Structures are given as structure tokens and as C-alpha cells.
Coordinates of C-alpha atoms in Angstrom, one line a residue:
X1 CA 16.9 38.7 -36.2
X2 CA 18.5 41.9 -34.9
X3 CA 17.0 43.6 -31.8
X4 CA 15.8 46.5 -34.1
X5 CA 13.8 44.0 -36.2
X6 CA 12.3 42.1 -33.3
X7 CA 8.7 43.0 -32.4
X8 CA 8.5 44.8 -29.0
X9 CA 6.3 43.8 -26.1
X10 CA 5.8 45.1 -22.6
X11 CA 4.3 43.0 -19.8
X12 CA 3.0 44.9 -16.7
X13 CA 2.8 42.5 -13.7
X14 CA 5.5 40.3 -15.0
X15 CA 6.1 38.7 -11.6
X16 CA 2.5 37.3 -11.4
X17 CA 1.5 33.8 -12.6
X18 CA 0.1 34.9 -15.9
X19 CA 2.7 37.6 -16.4
X20 CA 5.6 35.3 -15.9
X21 CA 4.1 32.8 -18.4
X22 CA 3.4 35.5 -20.9
X23 CA 7.0 36.8 -20.7
X24 CA 8.3 33.3 -21.3
X25 CA 5.9 32.8 -24.2
X26 CA 6.7 36.1 -25.9
X27 CA 10.4 35.7 -25.5
X28 CA 10.3 32.2 -27.1
X29 CA 8.2 33.7 -29.9
X30 CA 11.0 36.2 -30.7
X31 CA 9.7 39.4 -29.1
X32 CA 12.0 41.9 -27.4
X33 CA 10.2 41.8 -24.0
X34 CA 10.3 44.4 -21.3
X35 CA 9.1 42.7 -18.1
X36 CA 7.8 45.3 -15.6
X37 CA 7.1 44.6 -11.9
X38 CA 5.6 46.6 -9.1
X39 CA 7.4 49.9 -8.5
X40 CA 9.1 50.0 -11.9
X41 CA 8.3 53.3 -13.6
X42 CA 10.5 53.0 -16.6
X43 CA 7.4 52.8 -18.7
X44 CA 6.6 56.5 -18.4
X45 CA 6.7 58.2 -21.7
X46 CA 8.0 55.1 -23.5
X47 CA 7.1 53.4 -26.7
X48 CA 5.9 50.0 -25.4
X49 CA 5.0 48.1 -28.6
X50 CA 2.4 45.4 -27.7
X51 CA 1.6 46.1 -24.1
X52 CA -0.2 43.6 -21.8
X53 CA -1.6 44.7 -18.4
X54 CA -1.7 41.6 -16.2
X55 CA -1.8 43.4 -12.8
X56 CA -4.6 42.5 -10.4
X57 CA -5.9 41.4 -7.0
X58 CA -8.3 38.5 -6.6
X59 CA -8.6 36.6 -3.4
X60 CA -7.9 39.5 -1.0
X61 CA -9.9 42.3 -2.7
X62 CA -12.4 42.5 0.1
X63 CA -9.7 43.4 2.7
X64 CA -7.8 45.6 0.3
X65 CA -10.4 47.7 -1.5
X66 CA -8.1 50.7 -2.3
X67 CA -5.3 48.5 -3.5
X68 CA -7.8 46.7 -5.7
X69 CA -8.9 49.9 -7.3
X70 CA -5.3 51.1 -7.7
X71 CA -4.4 47.9 -9.5
X72 CA -7.4 47.6 -11.7
X73 CA -8.0 51.3 -12.6
X74 CA -5.6 54.0 -11.2
X75 CA -2.3 52.7 -12.5
X76 CA -3.9 51.6 -15.7
X77 CA -5.2 55.1 -16.5
X78 CA -1.7 56.6 -15.8
X79 CA -0.2 54.1 -18.3
X80 CA -2.8 54.7 -21.0
X81 CA -2.3 58.4 -20.8
X82 CA 1.5 58.4 -20.5
X83 CA 2.8 55.9 -23.1
X84 CA 2.6 54.9 -26.8
X85 CA 1.6 51.5 -27.9
X86 CA 1.3 49.3 -31.0
X87 CA -1.5 47.5 -29.1
X88 CA -2.8 47.4 -25.5
X89 CA -4.4 44.3 -23.9
X90 CA -6.1 44.6 -20.5
X91 CA -6.6 41.4 -18.6
X92 CA -10.0 41.4 -17.0
X93 CA -12.0 38.4 -15.7
X94 CA -15.0 36.2 -16.6
X95 CA -15.9 36.6 -12.9
X96 CA -17.7 39.8 -13.9
X97 CA -20.4 37.5 -15.5
X98 CA -21.5 36.2 -12.1
X99 CA -24.8 38.2 -12.0
X100 CA -25.3 38.4 -15.7
X101 CA -27.9 36.6 -17.8
X102 CA -25.4 35.8 -20.6
X103 CA -21.6 35.4 -21.0
X104 CA -21.6 37.0 -24.5
X105 CA -18.9 39.6 -24.4
X106 CA -21.3 42.5 -25.1
X107 CA -24.1 41.4 -22.7
X108 CA -25.1 43.9 -20.0
X109 CA -23.6 43.1 -16.6
X110 CA -25.4 44.2 -13.4
X111 CA -23.4 45.2 -10.4
X112 CA -24.2 47.0 -7.1
X113 CA -21.7 49.3 -5.3
X114 CA -23.6 48.5 -2.1
X115 CA -22.6 44.9 -2.4
X116 CA -19.0 44.4 -1.1
X117 CA -18.6 41.3 -3.2
X118 CA -19.1 43.4 -6.3
X119 CA -16.1 45.6 -5.7
X120 CA -13.9 43.3 -7.8
X121 CA -16.4 43.3 -10.7
X122 CA -16.9 47.0 -10.6
X123 CA -13.2 47.8 -10.6
X124 CA -12.5 45.4 -13.5
X125 CA -15.3 46.8 -15.5
X126 CA -14.0 50.3 -14.8
X127 CA -10.6 49.2 -16.0
X128 CA -12.3 47.8 -19.1
X129 CA -14.2 51.1 -19.7
X130 CA -11.0 53.1 -19.3
X131 CA -9.2 50.9 -21.8
X132 CA -11.9 50.9 -24.4
X133 CA -12.7 54.6 -23.9
X134 CA -9.1 55.7 -24.2
X135 CA -9.4 56.5 -27.9
X136 CA -6.6 53.9 -28.7
X137 CA -7.8 52.0 -31.7
X138 CA -5.9 48.9 -30.7
X139 CA -6.9 48.8 -27.0
X140 CA -8.6 45.5 -26.2
X141 CA -9.9 43.5 -23.2
X142 CA -9.3 39.9 -22.5
X143 CA -11.7 38.4 -19.9
X144 CA -9.7 35.5 -18.4
X145 CA -11.5 32.5 -16.9
X146 CA -10.0 30.5 -14.0
X147 CA -6.4 30.1 -15.1
X148 CA -4.7 27.0 -14.0
X149 CA -1.1 25.6 -14.1
X150 CA 1.6 24.7 -11.7
X151 CA 1.0 27.9 -9.7
X152 CA 2.2 26.5 -6.3
X153 CA 1.8 29.8 -4.4
X154 CA -1.9 30.3 -5.3
X155 CA -4.7 30.1 -2.8
X156 CA -7.4 29.2 -5.4
X157 CA -9.6 26.1 -5.1
X158 CA -7.6 23.9 -7.5
X159 CA -4.2 24.7 -6.0
X160 CA -5.5 24.3 -2.5
X161 CA -6.9 20.9 -3.3
X162 CA -3.7 19.7 -5.0
X163 CA -1.6 21.0 -2.2
X164 CA -3.8 19.2 0.4
X165 CA -3.7 16.0 -1.6
X166 CA 0.2 16.2 -1.8
X167 CA 0.7 17.1 1.9
X168 CA -2.0 14.8 3.6
X169 CA -3.1 12.2 1.1
X170 CA -6.7 13.3 1.6
X171 CA -9.0 16.1 0.5
X172 CA -12.1 17.3 2.3
X173 CA -14.4 19.5 0.2
X174 CA -16.7 22.2 1.6
X175 CA -18.6 22.5 -1.7
X176 CA -20.5 19.6 -3.4
X177 CA -19.1 17.4 -6.1
X178 CA -21.7 18.9 -8.4
X179 CA -20.1 22.4 -8.2
X180 CA -18.6 23.5 -11.4
X181 CA -16.7 26.2 -13.2
X182 CA -14.5 26.8 -16.3
X183 CA -10.8 26.3 -16.1
X184 CA -8.3 27.4 -18.8
X185 CA -4.7 26.3 -19.0
X186 CA -2.1 29.1 -18.7
X187 CA -0.4 27.9 -21.9
X188 CA -3.6 28.5 -23.8
X189 CA -4.1 31.9 -22.1
X190 CA -0.7 33.3 -23.2
X191 CA -1.4 32.1 -26.8
X192 CA -4.7 33.9 -26.7
X193 CA -3.2 37.1 -25.3
X194 CA -0.7 37.3 -28.1
X195 CA -3.3 36.6 -30.7
X196 CA -5.7 39.3 -29.3
X197 CA -2.8 41.9 -29.4
X198 CA -1.5 41.0 -32.9
X199 CA -4.5 40.1 -34.9
X200 CA -7.6 40.7 -32.7
X201 CA -10.3 43.1 -33.8
X202 CA -13.0 42.7 -31.1
X203 CA -13.0 45.0 -28.2
X204 CA -13.6 42.2 -25.6
X205 CA -12.7 38.5 -25.9
X206 CA -13.4 35.8 -23.4
X207 CA -10.3 33.6 -22.8
X208 CA -11.8 30.3 -21.4
X209 CA -11.9 26.6 -22.0
X210 CA -15.6 26.9 -22.9
X211 CA -17.0 24.1 -20.8
X212 CA -17.5 23.8 -17.0
X213 CA -15.6 21.1 -15.1
X214 CA -17.3 19.7 -12.0
X215 CA -15.6 19.0 -8.7
X216 CA -16.5 15.3 -9.3
X217 CA -14.5 15.2 -12.5
X218 CA -11.5 16.8 -10.8
X219 CA -11.7 14.6 -7.7
X220 CA -12.1 11.4 -9.6
X221 CA -9.0 12.1 -11.6
X222 CA -7.0 13.2 -8.5
X223 CA -8.1 10.0 -6.8
X224 CA -7.1 7.9 -9.8
X225 CA -3.7 9.6 -10.3
X226 CA -2.6 9.8 -6.6
X227 CA -4.8 7.5 -4.5
X228 CA -6.0 10.5 -2.5
X229 CA -9.0 9.9 -0.2
X230 CA -11.9 12.3 -1.0
X231 CA -14.6 13.4 1.4
X232 CA -17.3 16.0 1.3
X233 CA -18.8 18.0 4.1
X234 CA -22.4 17.2 5.0
X235 CA -24.9 19.5 3.3
X236 CA -22.1 21.0 1.2
X237 CA -23.5 23.8 -1.1
X238 CA -23.4 23.5 -4.8
X239 CA -21.5 26.5 -6.4
X240 CA -21.9 26.7 -10.2
X241 CA -20.6 29.4 -12.5
X242 CA -22.1 30.2 -15.9
X243 CA -20.5 28.5 -18.9
X244 CA -18.4 30.9 -20.8
X245 CA -19.0 31.8 -24.5
X246 CA -15.8 31.3 -26.6
X247 CA -16.8 32.0 -30.2
X248 CA -14.5 35.0 -30.5
X249 CA -11.6 33.0 -29.1
X250 CA -12.2 30.2 -31.5
X251 CA -12.3 32.6 -34.4
X252 CA -8.8 33.8 -33.4
X253 CA -7.6 30.2 -33.9
X254 CA -7.1 29.4 -30.2
X255 CA -8.6 26.0 -30.5
X256 CA -7.5 22.6 -29.1
X257 CA -7.3 24.1 -25.6
X258 CA -6.2 21.6 -23.0
X259 CA -8.8 20.3 -20.6
X260 CA -7.9 20.4 -16.9
X261 CA -8.7 16.7 -16.3
X262 CA -6.1 15.7 -18.8
X263 CA -3.4 17.5 -16.8
X264 CA -4.3 16.5 -13.2
X265 CA -1.4 13.9 -13.1
X266 CA 1.1 16.5 -14.3
X267 CA -0.1 19.1 -11.8
X268 CA -0.2 16.7 -8.9
X269 CA 3.4 15.7 -9.7
X270 CA 4.5 19.4 -9.5
X271 CA 3.0 19.6 -6.0
X272 CA 4.8 16.5 -4.9
X273 CA 8.0 18.3 -6.0

């Protein structure tokens, strides 16, 4: 296939965990991929084909509020106004459902600007609103769950646990074994993002595994695979997130998603290096 005949794709945030995986996936799928990182303004005025916005801040949003807003909203609106697209997919987060009564994509989501923990949610929701209110018929939102893979630089719970197990042979939890949330493999995420861009029709789609995994399930598999000693802090709180609705994702054909517990051995080996 000649370059002129190949479908075009642009990935914003191509040096992030999801962005890198998406660039690799689209390249293997035959796309002519433009991979853009922070500071690259070559997108201005360009025809970007299928565009994916994977830029974002997560763990440090409380200490970097202005950078969070810039990443989730300000730069996004510049791109939406200044380019041409075949489709545009904005990666948001299922974290916005924290205070909601339902994880259905169209359910109302409460948020308070007076609550500093809601800055992340509000900025993501504003980005979603900018995308869907842009007037672009093919602009869509993908709300990603807790994405996992061999992301060795991450500071999230799963990565921290696997790193501690590899380095010390033991893990000490500060939250209870009954704590639970949804984890979705990065390989399934990039399949879903391409499907949402190319054949999606819904304005918002959750990208999740669809079932919560408990700390107990994770720790038992880590212990079985690596012999790691597991301990839990006395009176450790239980932190549970709502289970994520995935009917729209299933309708796109992104089924057979890989469960986290089946990949613990593979992930643990990556941290052993």
C-alpha cells in the first residue's frame, strides 16, 4: 500500500503509556501515523486524519492545577479549532464516575469546584464538553478505566505493588484486601480507541474490563507467581470503585478482554527485568 493510500492517524501525547501503545498498534495496522509529543506544534492547520488526544495528568493533578487544565482543556480547544479531522477521539477517564449513581455513559455526574479532589473530574468533563460541543460530527469521547501493562515508570497502585514485590520480595498494603476497581489491559484499550474512531457512533464510550478486581485476587496471584510475602496494615480502609458499564464497548466488538489476574506472571517478569 502506498503512503497516499494508507489511512492517516495522529496521536497527541505519543510519549505517554497509552500514546506509545496506540502509535505501535496503528502502525502495525497500516496507518500513516504522526506521533506528536509535548511542544510539537506541527499540527497547526494540518489535516490529521483520525486524531487521538491522549494527553493528561493524573497522579499529580492536585499540585499542578493549571497544568492539569492546560492538558485536559486549553490545548485541546486549540487543536479542535485549528485543524481538520476525519475523526477525533478524546481520552477521558472513568474516574469521573466516582460520585455518580451510575456508570452509564449518559448518566449525570455531580462535581464540586470547592472540592480540590474534583479538579481532575471537572477538567476532564470540560474537555469532553469541548470535544462534543465542537460541532465536529465525528468527535467522540473514550472514558478509560485503570489501564495496565508493563508501564514500569508509573506510580499507580498496581505498578507500585509489582515494583515493591520485585525489589523487596514483600508487599505491605495500606488498603484492605476487599478494595476493588476495574483494570483494563492497554492492548484492549488501543483496539477500542481505533474502533471508536473508525466505526464508533456513540458520543461517549467506556473503555473498561467490565468487572472489578479485588486486591485479594491480585495479591493471591502475585504470591502464587512470585512467592512474595503479603501483609496488610491494621484497620486498612476498603476503597471500592463502581463497576463500569461496557455495553457500548461490547457492541463495537471489543470483547474477550484480557483479565488482569491472568497477566500477573507476565507483568511481574517485566519488573524483574
